[in-house]
XYZ file of C-alpha atoms in Angstrom:
484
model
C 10.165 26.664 7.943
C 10.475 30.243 7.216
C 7.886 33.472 7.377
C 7.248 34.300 4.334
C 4.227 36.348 2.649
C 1.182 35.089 1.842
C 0.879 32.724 -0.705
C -3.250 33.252 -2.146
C -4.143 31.267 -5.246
C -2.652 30.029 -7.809
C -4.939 28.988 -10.910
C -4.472 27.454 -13.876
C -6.610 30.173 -15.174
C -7.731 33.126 -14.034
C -10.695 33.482 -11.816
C -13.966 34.224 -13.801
C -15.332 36.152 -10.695
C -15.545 39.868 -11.198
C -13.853 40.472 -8.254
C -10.960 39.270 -8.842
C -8.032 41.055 -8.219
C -4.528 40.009 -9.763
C -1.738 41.455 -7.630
C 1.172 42.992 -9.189
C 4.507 41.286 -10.162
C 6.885 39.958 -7.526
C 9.712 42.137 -7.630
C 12.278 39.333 -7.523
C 10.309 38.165 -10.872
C 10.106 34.919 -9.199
C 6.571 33.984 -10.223
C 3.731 35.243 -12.285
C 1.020 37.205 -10.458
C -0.967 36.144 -8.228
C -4.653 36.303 -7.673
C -5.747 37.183 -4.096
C -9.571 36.553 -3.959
C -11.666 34.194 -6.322
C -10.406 32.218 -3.863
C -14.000 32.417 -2.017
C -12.821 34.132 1.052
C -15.451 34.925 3.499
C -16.797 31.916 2.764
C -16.202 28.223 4.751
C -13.837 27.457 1.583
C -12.101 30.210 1.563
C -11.486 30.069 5.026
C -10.338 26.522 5.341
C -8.411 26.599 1.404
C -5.454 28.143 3.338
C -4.884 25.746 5.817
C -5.243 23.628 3.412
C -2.669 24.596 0.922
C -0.199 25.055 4.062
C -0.313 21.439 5.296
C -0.673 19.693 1.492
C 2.473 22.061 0.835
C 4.842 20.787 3.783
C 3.299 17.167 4.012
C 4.282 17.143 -0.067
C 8.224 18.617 0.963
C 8.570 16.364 4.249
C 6.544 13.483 3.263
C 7.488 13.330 -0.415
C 10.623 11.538 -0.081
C 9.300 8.755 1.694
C 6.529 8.600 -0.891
C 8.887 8.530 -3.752
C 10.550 5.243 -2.133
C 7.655 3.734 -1.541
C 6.766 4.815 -5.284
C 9.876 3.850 -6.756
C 9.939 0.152 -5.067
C 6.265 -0.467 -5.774
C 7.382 0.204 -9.019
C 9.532 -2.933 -9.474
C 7.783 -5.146 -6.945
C 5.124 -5.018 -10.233
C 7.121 -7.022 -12.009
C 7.689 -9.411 -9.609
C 5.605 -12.216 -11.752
C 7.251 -12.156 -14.705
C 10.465 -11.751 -12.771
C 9.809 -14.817 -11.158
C 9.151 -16.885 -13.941
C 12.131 -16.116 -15.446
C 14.323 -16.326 -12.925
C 13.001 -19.873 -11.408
C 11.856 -21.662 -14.087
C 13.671 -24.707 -13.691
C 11.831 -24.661 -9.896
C 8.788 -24.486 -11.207
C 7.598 -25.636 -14.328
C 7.702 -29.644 -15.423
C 6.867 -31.475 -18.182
C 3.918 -33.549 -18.076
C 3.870 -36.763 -18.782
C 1.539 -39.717 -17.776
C 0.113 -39.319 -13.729
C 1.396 -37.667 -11.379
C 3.201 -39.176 -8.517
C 1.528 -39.808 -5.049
C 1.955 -36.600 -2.408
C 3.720 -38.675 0.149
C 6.071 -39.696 -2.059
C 6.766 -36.302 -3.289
C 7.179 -35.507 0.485
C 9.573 -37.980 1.218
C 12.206 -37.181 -1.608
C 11.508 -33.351 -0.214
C 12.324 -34.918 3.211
C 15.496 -36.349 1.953
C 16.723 -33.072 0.502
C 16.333 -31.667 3.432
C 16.875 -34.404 6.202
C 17.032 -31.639 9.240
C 14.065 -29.861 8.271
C 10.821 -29.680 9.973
C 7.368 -30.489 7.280
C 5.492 -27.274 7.280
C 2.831 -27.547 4.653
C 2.865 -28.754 0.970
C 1.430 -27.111 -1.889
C 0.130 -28.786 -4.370
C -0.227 -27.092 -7.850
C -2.988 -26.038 -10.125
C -2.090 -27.072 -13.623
C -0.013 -30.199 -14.505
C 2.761 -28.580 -15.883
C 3.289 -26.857 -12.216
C 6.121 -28.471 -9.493
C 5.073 -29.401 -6.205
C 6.498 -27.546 -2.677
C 7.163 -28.267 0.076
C 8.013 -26.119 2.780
C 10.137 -27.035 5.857
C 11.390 -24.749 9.108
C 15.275 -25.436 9.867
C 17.657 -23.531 12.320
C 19.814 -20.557 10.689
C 16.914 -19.200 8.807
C 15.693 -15.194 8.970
C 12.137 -15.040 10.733
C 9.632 -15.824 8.425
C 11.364 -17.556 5.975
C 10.918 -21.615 5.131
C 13.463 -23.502 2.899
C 11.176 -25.028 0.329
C 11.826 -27.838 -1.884
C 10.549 -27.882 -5.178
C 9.566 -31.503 -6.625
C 8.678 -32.867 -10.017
C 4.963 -34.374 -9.347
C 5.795 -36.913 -12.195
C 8.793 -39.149 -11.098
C 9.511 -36.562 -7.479
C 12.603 -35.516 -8.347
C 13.405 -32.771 -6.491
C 13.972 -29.333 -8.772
C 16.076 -27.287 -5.727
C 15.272 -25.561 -2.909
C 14.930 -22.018 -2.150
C 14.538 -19.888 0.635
C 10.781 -18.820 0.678
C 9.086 -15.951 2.804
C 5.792 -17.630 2.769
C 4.777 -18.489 -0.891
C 6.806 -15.642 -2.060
C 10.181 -16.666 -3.600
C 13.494 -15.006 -3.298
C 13.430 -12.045 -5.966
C 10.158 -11.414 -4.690
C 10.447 -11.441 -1.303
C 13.487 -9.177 -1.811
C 11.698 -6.498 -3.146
C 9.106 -7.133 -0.566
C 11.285 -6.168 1.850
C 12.899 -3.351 0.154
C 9.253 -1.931 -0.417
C 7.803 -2.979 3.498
C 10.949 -1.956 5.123
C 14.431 -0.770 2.828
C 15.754 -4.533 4.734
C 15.974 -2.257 7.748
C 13.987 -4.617 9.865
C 11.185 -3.592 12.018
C 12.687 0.026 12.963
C 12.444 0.520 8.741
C 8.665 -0.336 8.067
C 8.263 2.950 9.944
C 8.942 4.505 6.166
C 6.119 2.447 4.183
C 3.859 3.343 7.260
C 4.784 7.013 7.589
C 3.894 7.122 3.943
C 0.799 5.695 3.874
C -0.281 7.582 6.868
C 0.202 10.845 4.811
C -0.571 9.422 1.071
C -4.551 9.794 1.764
C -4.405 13.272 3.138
C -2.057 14.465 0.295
C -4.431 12.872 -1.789
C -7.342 14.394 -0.552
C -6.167 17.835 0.473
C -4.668 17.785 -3.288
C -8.448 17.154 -4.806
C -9.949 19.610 -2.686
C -7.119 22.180 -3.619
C -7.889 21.466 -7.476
C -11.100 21.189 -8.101
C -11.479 24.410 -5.433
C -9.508 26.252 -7.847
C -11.872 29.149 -9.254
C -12.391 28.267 -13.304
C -14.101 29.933 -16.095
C -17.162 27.190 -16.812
C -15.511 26.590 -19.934
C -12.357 25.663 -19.048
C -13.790 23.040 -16.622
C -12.657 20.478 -18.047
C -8.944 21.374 -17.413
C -9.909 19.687 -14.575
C -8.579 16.454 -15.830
C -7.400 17.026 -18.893
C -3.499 18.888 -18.390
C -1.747 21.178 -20.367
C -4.298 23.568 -22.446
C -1.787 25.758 -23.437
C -0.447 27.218 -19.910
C 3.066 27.303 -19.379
C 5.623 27.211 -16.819
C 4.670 26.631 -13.310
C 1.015 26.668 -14.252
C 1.415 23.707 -17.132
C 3.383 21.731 -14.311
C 0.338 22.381 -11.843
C -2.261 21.672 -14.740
C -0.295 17.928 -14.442
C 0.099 17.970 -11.693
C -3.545 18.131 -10.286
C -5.005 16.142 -13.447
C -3.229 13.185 -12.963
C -3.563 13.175 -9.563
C -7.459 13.212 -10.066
C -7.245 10.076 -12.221
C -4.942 8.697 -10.006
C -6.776 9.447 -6.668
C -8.848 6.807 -6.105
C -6.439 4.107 -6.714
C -3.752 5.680 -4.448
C -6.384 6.348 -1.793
C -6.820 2.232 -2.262
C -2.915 1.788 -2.062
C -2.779 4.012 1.294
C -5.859 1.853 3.183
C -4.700 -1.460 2.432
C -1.090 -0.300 3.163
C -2.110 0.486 6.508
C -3.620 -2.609 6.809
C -0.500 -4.783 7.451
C 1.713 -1.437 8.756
C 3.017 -2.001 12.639
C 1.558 0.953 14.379
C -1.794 1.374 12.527
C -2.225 -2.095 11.476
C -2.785 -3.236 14.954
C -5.535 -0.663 15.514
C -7.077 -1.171 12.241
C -7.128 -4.742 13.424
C -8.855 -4.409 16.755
C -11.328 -1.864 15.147
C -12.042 -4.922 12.897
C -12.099 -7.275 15.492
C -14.804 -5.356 17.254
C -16.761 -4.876 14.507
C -16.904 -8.591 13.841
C -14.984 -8.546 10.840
C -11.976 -10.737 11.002
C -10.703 -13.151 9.176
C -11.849 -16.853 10.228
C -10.224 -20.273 10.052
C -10.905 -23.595 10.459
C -9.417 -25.012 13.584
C -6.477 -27.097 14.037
C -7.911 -29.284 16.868
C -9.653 -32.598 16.444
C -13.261 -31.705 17.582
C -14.125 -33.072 21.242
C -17.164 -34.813 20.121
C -18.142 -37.095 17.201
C -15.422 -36.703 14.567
C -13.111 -39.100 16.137
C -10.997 -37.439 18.883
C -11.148 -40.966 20.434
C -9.020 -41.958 16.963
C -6.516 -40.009 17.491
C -3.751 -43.186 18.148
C -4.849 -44.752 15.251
C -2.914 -45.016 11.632
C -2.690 -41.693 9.510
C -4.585 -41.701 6.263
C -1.925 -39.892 5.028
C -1.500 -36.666 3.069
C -3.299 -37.994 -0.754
C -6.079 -38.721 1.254
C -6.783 -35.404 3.079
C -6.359 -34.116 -0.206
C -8.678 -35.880 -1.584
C -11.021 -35.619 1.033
C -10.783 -31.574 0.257
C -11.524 -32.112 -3.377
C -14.792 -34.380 -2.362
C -15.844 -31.200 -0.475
C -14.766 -29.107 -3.391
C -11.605 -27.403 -2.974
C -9.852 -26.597 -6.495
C -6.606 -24.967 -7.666
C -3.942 -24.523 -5.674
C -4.276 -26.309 -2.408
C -1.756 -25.822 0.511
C -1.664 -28.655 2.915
C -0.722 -28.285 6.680
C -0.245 -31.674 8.045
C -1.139 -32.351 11.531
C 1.275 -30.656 13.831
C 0.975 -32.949 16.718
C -1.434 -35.756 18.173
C -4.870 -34.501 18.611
C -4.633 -31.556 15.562
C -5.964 -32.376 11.634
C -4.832 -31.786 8.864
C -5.481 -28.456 7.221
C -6.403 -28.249 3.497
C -6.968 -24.463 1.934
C -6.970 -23.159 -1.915
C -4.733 -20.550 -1.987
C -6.432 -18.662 -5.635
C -6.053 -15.026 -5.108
C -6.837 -14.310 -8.469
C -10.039 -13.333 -9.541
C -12.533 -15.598 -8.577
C -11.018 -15.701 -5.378
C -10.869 -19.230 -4.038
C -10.157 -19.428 -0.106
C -12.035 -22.064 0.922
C -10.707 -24.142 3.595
C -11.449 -27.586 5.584
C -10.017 -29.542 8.493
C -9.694 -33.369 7.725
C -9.525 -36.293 10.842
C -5.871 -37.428 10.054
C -7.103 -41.281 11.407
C -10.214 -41.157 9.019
C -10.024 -38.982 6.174
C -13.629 -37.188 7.662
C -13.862 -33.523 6.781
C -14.611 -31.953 10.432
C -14.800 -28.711 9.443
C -15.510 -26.456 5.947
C -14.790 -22.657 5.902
C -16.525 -20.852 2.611
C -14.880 -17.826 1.513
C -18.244 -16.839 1.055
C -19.184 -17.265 4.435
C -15.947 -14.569 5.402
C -17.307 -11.330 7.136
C -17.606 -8.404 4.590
C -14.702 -6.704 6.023
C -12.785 -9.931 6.009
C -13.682 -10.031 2.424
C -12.885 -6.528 1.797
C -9.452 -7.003 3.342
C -8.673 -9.896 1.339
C -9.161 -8.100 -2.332
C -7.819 -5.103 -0.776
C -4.638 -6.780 -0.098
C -4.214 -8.961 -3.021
C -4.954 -5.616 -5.396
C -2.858 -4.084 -3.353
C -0.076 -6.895 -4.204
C -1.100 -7.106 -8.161
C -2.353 -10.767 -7.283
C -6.750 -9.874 -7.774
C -6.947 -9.614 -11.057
C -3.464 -10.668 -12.727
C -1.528 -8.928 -15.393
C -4.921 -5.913 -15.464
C -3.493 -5.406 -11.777
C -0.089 -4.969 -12.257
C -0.257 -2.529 -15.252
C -2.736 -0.442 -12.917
C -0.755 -0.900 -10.248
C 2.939 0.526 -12.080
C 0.331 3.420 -13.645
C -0.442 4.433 -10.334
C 3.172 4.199 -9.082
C 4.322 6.172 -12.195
C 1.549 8.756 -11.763
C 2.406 9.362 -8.057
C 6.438 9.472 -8.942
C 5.789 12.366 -11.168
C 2.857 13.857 -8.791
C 5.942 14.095 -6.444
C 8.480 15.459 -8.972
C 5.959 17.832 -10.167
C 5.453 19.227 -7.051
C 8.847 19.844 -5.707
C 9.306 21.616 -9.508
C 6.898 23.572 -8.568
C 8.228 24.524 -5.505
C 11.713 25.574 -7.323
C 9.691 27.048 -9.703
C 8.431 29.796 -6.677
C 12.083 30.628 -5.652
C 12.888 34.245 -6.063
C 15.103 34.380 -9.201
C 16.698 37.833 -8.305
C 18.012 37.665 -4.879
C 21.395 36.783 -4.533
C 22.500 33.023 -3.332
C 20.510 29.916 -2.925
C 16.739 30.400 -1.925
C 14.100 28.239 -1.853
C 10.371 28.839 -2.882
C 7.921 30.667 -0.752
C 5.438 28.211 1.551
C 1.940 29.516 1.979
C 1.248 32.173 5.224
C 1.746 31.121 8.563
C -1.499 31.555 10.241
C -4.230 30.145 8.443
C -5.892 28.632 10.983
C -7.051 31.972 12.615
C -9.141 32.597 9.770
C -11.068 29.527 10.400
C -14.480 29.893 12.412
C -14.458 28.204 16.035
C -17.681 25.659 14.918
C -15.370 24.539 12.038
C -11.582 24.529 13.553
C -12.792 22.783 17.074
C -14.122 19.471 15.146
C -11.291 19.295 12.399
C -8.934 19.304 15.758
C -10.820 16.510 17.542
C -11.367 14.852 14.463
C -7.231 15.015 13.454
C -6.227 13.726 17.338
C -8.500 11.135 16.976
C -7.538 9.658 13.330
C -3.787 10.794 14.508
C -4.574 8.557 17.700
C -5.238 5.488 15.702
C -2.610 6.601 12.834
C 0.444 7.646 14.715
C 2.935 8.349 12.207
C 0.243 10.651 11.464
C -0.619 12.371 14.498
C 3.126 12.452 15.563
C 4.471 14.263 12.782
C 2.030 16.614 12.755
C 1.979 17.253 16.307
C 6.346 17.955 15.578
C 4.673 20.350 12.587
C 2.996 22.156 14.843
C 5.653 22.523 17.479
C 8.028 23.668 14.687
C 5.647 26.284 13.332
C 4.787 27.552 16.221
C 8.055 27.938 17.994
C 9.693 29.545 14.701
C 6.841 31.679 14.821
C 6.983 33.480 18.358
C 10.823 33.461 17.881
C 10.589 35.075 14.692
C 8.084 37.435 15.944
C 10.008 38.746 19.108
C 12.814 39.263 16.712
C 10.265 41.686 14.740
C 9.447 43.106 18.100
C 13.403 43.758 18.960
C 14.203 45.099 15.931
C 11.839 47.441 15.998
C-alpha cells in the first residue's frame, strides 16, 4: 500500500456548494479534476467520508476477489433447480397410475438395493407423479453424504441411487460446495466467510459514500438512475453506485444469512441466538417417561404407513421426511419439509408400538428469530419463494459481479497515464483517521473490536490492515526524514 496524495471527492457532478473549489489537472493527465471541499469538511461527514473512502477502497481491492467467487458460484448454484430436473429425471419423476404402493414396501426394495446400508429417513413426496427416497448411511461415503435410493411409489421399483448431501442431489451439492468452500474442505469455507464478513461493510460504506456525494438538487435522482450523460470514470462510478443502491438491501440479506451457517461467525451468531431464546426447536426423539407408552416399548412396530398416517391425522402435508426410530425407546419422527412459500415445518413424534402422536411442533410456534433464520436461509438458497427467488437471487449476483468489475475499472481508470512503466491507481490519503474527533473515533473503535470479535475474518484482516498501513507508514516516513 503506497503513500500517495490525497484523494478528496470524486462526484458524478460537481458540487452545487459555492465553495467549491476544483483543483487543477493532474499533471500525469491521469484523471479529471478533482474537487477538494463540497465534501462537508469541518463537519462529522466530512470528517469521517475519508476514512471511509480509504477502507471501502482497499476492502473493494483485497476483498473483491473473494467476492467475485462467491459471486460467480452463486451465480450457477441459481440454476440448480432446473439443473436438477434435467439432469435426474428418470430419479425422480413417475408416472401415475392407480395407488400408490405401501411405504414399507417401498423401503424394503430400497433395502435390497442397498443390502449394507443403514435406514436413515424416507421421504415421501408431495404430488403423485413424484418418486419416493430413501436415504441410507454406508461406509466409504464423504461426511455428510447418504446414498439414497429413489423408488417408484406405484409398483417400488427402484429408479437408482445417488449420492445425496442431505436432500440436495449431486449437481447440486457440487456447486454447494464449490460456493461454501471451492471443495477445499473446512480450511476453504474461510473464503465464503471472509466474504461475507466484508460484503455488509462494502455495502454500507459504498451507500454512505454515494448518497454523501455533494449533488445539485436536480440531479438527485442520479442517485439511482446511472449514466446521465457523464463519461469515463465518472459514468463507471454513476453504475457503479446506482446499482449498488438497488442492489443493497438484498446483498446486505445475502451477507447475514451467509454468516449464519459460516464456521467462525456462525457459531457466535448461534450462541447470541441461543441466549436470546431464539433457536430452532424440535420434537424429541425419546419415548416420553410418562403416559405415551414408554412401558410399550417391546411391543410390535406399527410400522412406517402408520406413523405417516398418524402425521397426516395431526395435519402434516407435502413433503414429509420420516426418521424411523433409531433404537428401542426413540419414536418415530415425521416433519414436512415445504420451504417454499407457505413454509410448512411442522413436525411430530409418533409411539412406534401405538401409532400415538406424543409430541406436535408448529412452525408457528418457532421463536421469531428461529423463524427469521429459516426464510433467511431458504431465500438465501432460492428455495422461499421459487423461481421469483432465483431470478432475484442471479440479479443480485450479476449486480455485485459488475459492482466488483466496476470498481477495479475504476481503480485503473486513476493510474497515472504519463509516467513511464506499470502503475497502479492512486488509494485515498493515509491518515484519515486524525481528522476524526476523539467522541466519534473512540466508539467506532470499540464498536469495530467488538463486531470484529464476534466476526473474525473481519476483525483479523483489518487488524493485518492496520499493521500494514501503519508500518509502511513510519518506514516510509523515516525514509522522508533521511532523505532530507
Amino acid at each position: 500500500m503506497s503513500e500517495s496524495p490525497p484523494l478528496p471527492d470524486t462526484p458524478v457532478t460537481p458540487p452545487a456548494s459555492a465553495a467549491a473549489e476544483v483543483l487543477p489537472a493532474r499533471s500525469d493527465g491521469a484523471t479529471k479534476p478533482l474537487t477538494a471541499t463540497g465534501d462537508g469538511s469541518g463537519t462529522t461527514w466530512g470528517s469521517l467520508r475519508p476514512l471511509l473512502l480509504r477502507l471501502h477502497f482497499y476492502a473493494g481491492v483485497v476483498i473483491g476477489p473473494f467476492l467475485l467467487v462467491a459471486a460467480v458460484t452463486g451465480l450457477a448454484y441459481t440454476a440448480t433447480p432446473q439443473i436438477e430436473s434435467i439432469l435426474y429425471e428418470h430419479e425422480l419423476k413417475v408416472t401415475p397410475r392407480g395407488s400408490a404402493e405401501p411405504l414399507a414396501e417401498q423401503v424394503a426394495a430400497a433395502e435390497r438395493a442397498v443390502p449394507d446400508g443403514t435406514l436413515l429417513s424416507v421421504t415421501k413426496g408431495a404430488g403423485p407423479s413424484d418418486s419416493t427416497r430413501v436415504a441410507f448411511s454406508k461406509d466409504g461415503l464423504a461426511e455428510g453424504y447418504t446414498l439414497t435410493a429413489f423408488v417408484d411409489p406405484y409398483d417400488h421399483e427402484v429408479l437408482g441411487t445417488l449420492e445425496t448431501f442431505g436432500q440436495w442431489l449431486p449437481a447440486r451439492a457440487w456447486l454447494d460446495d464449490l460456493h461454501r468452500n471451492l471443495h477445499l474442505g473446512e480450511f476453504g469455507r474461510n473464503y465464503s466467510e471472509l466474504a461475507a464478513s466484508w460484503l455488509w461493510v462494502e455495502v454500507l460504506g459504498g451507500l454512505a459514500l454515494w448518497a454523501g456525494t455533494p449533488r445539485n438538487r436536480r440531479r438527485l435522482r442520479r442517485l439511482a438512475v446511472p449514466g446521465g450523460g457523464a463519461k469515463g470514470r465518472r459514468r463507471t462510478m454513476s453504475w457503479h453506485g446506482a446499482v449498488g443502491l438497488w442492489a443493497s438491501i438484498g446483498l446486505l440479506g445475502l451477507s447475514a444469512t451467509g454468516l449464519t451457517w459460516s464456521a467462525h461467525a456462525g457459531a457466535s451468531i448461534g450462541e447470541v441466538q441461543d441466549a436470546l431464546g431464539g433457536s430452532t426447536p424440535a420434537v424429541s426423539t425419546a419415548l416420553p417417561a410418562v403416559g405415551s407408552g414408554k412401558e410399550d416399548a417391546g411391543r410390535t412396530d406399527v410400522g412406517i404407513d402408520a406413523a405417516v398416517a398418524s402425521a397426516q391425522d395431526a395435519g402434516l402435508r407435502g413433503v414429509l421426511v420420516v426418521t424411523p426410530p433409531a433404537e428401542a425407546g426413540t419414536v418415530y419422527v415425521v416433519k414436512e419439509n415445504t420451504r417454499s412459500w407457505p413454509v410448512r415445518q411442522d413436525s411430530v413424534a409418533v409411539a412406534p408400538a401405538t401409532g400415538e402422536v406424543t409430541q406436535a411442533l408448529r412452525f408457528d410456534d418457532f421463536p421469531v428469530l428461529a423463524k427469521l433464520t429459516r426464510w433467511g436461509i431458504d431465500a438465501h438458497m432460492g428455495l422461499l419463494f421459487g423461481l421469483v427467488n432465483q431470478i432475484l437471487l442471479a440479479l443480485l449476483a450479476t449486480g455485485l459481479i459488475a459492482m466488483i468489475l466496476w470498481g477495479y475499472r475504476m481503480w485503473w481508470l486513476r493510474r497515472p497515464t504519463r509516467s513511464e512503466g506499470f502503475a497502479l491507481g492512486r488509494a485515498p490519503a493515509r491518515g484519515a483517521w486524525r481528522r476524526i474527533p476523539g467522541r466519534l473515533l473512540a466508539p467506532a473503535v470499540v464498536l469495530a473490536a467488538v463486531i470484529g470479535y464476534y466476526l473474525p475474518l473481519f476483525g483479523l484482516p483489518l487488524l493485518v490492515f492496520l499493521v500494514v498501513d501503519v508500518t509502511v507508514g513510519v518506514v516510509r516516513r523515516r525514509g522522508t526524514g533521511a532523505a532530507a
